[in-house]
Amino acid sequence: MRLLHTSDWHIGHYFFGYDRKTEHIFFFDWLKRVIKEQQIDALLVAGDIFDSPNPSAISQRIYYKFLKEATTENPHLQIIIIAGNHDSAARLEAPLPLLEEMNVFIKGTICKNTAGEIDYQSLFIPLTCREKTEAWCITVPYLRQGDYPNAESYSQGVKKMYEVLYQEVQKIKGENQPIIVMGHLQATGSEISENDRSERTIVGGLECVSPEVFDKTDIVYTALGHLHKGQRVSKRENVRYAGSPLPMSFSEKYYKQGVNLVELVNGQLERIERIHFDPPVKLISLPPDPKPLNEVLKELMILAEGETTAQSPYLEIKVLITEPEPSMRHQIEEALRNKAVRLTSAVPYRQRKEHTTESITYEELKNMEPIEMAKDIFSRKYGNEMPEKMASLLMQVIQEVGK
Ligand SMILES: [Mn+2]
């Protein structure tokens, strides 16, 4: 039996205001080819289907078109989808009565009985190959407060949830039937990209779940979603993030996008193979390290000329600011006229200290305290530290203004 693990599609994502629908369509065409060529029996989608809980009509259309075409082309294909923290759990499940007919299963919400007990059975899905149940899938969507058994913390609750599910599934599964686990969570020991908002929105980005909960001999593979970088979790070969198919920010520029192929033979894990996907739109950062505006403008000249299309690369420009440049944006836009790129951002970097190349980012600048900024400017202008008295008077003013 062959499974294909993917996640974090984020359909409907806008990259600095640019619509990415052609990129998503390109990915789904590629994914359909892989499913067919590799004779996949089940596609596991580990959450964050859409970028927002209320996806646009076009986003939904792209999604349903993919589900319909993939299942029509491959009549035996099962598709199993769990909701991520970006999805609306209830909305994702809403079309289930229709989708079930097409062998598509969706888990978004955790059902409870009138006594408030979790319906664990509803989270088990048999994975079938040639009409025979080959394995059992534990499908756990992104868990929100109250979705898991009572525990001291979020991570303890999630851990307990998986432990109970593991016990419960033993009651229904046959001896030679292995377990596949799905989850949308942040596991301890995994890498996340710098300043990525969409990954960090999970409970403040702090609550990590220990992957030890997946260390059972009959759990042959754990298909995780949430982190955008495809990776093994703490060196575990069979506990993996598939990663998102499209880079979601410039910090994800060097990620290797793809999906994971998992093959089971006679109830055992036979192999795991990473299938690489090459996103159709490239990300360019120019220059690699911030430089003054006149040098940046020269570097922009090397960019290819042509018309801007939905395939044109996204361009991020890093400018080292040494003095105010009110016309920076205009000069950059002029330099990019007739260039086949799409400008996303011109990030101003400010020189931190004289005679050093260390610079600070716009994000850092935004988070800087006004008093620190004033002290820095004072010392540059007058060559020495701001006098204590002046600093305390300025602090008083800042506090007055902030009231
Ligand atoms: Mn997520």
Short mmCIF file of C-alpha atoms and ligand atoms in Angstrom, two decimals, residues 8 48 85-86 184 226, ligand 1:
data_model
loop_
_atom_site.label_atom_id
_atom_site.label_comp_id
_atom_site.label_asym_id
_atom_site.label_seq_id
_atom_site.Cartn_x
_atom_site.Cartn_y
_atom_site.Cartn_z
CA ASP A 8 0.15 23.20 4.65
CA ASP A 48 -3.82 24.13 6.84
CA ASN A 85 -5.05 26.01 12.88
CA HIS A 86 -5.65 28.15 9.80
CA HIS A 184 -1.34 19.25 13.15
CA HIS A 226 2.01 22.87 10.69
MN MN B 1 -0.56 25.46 10.87
#
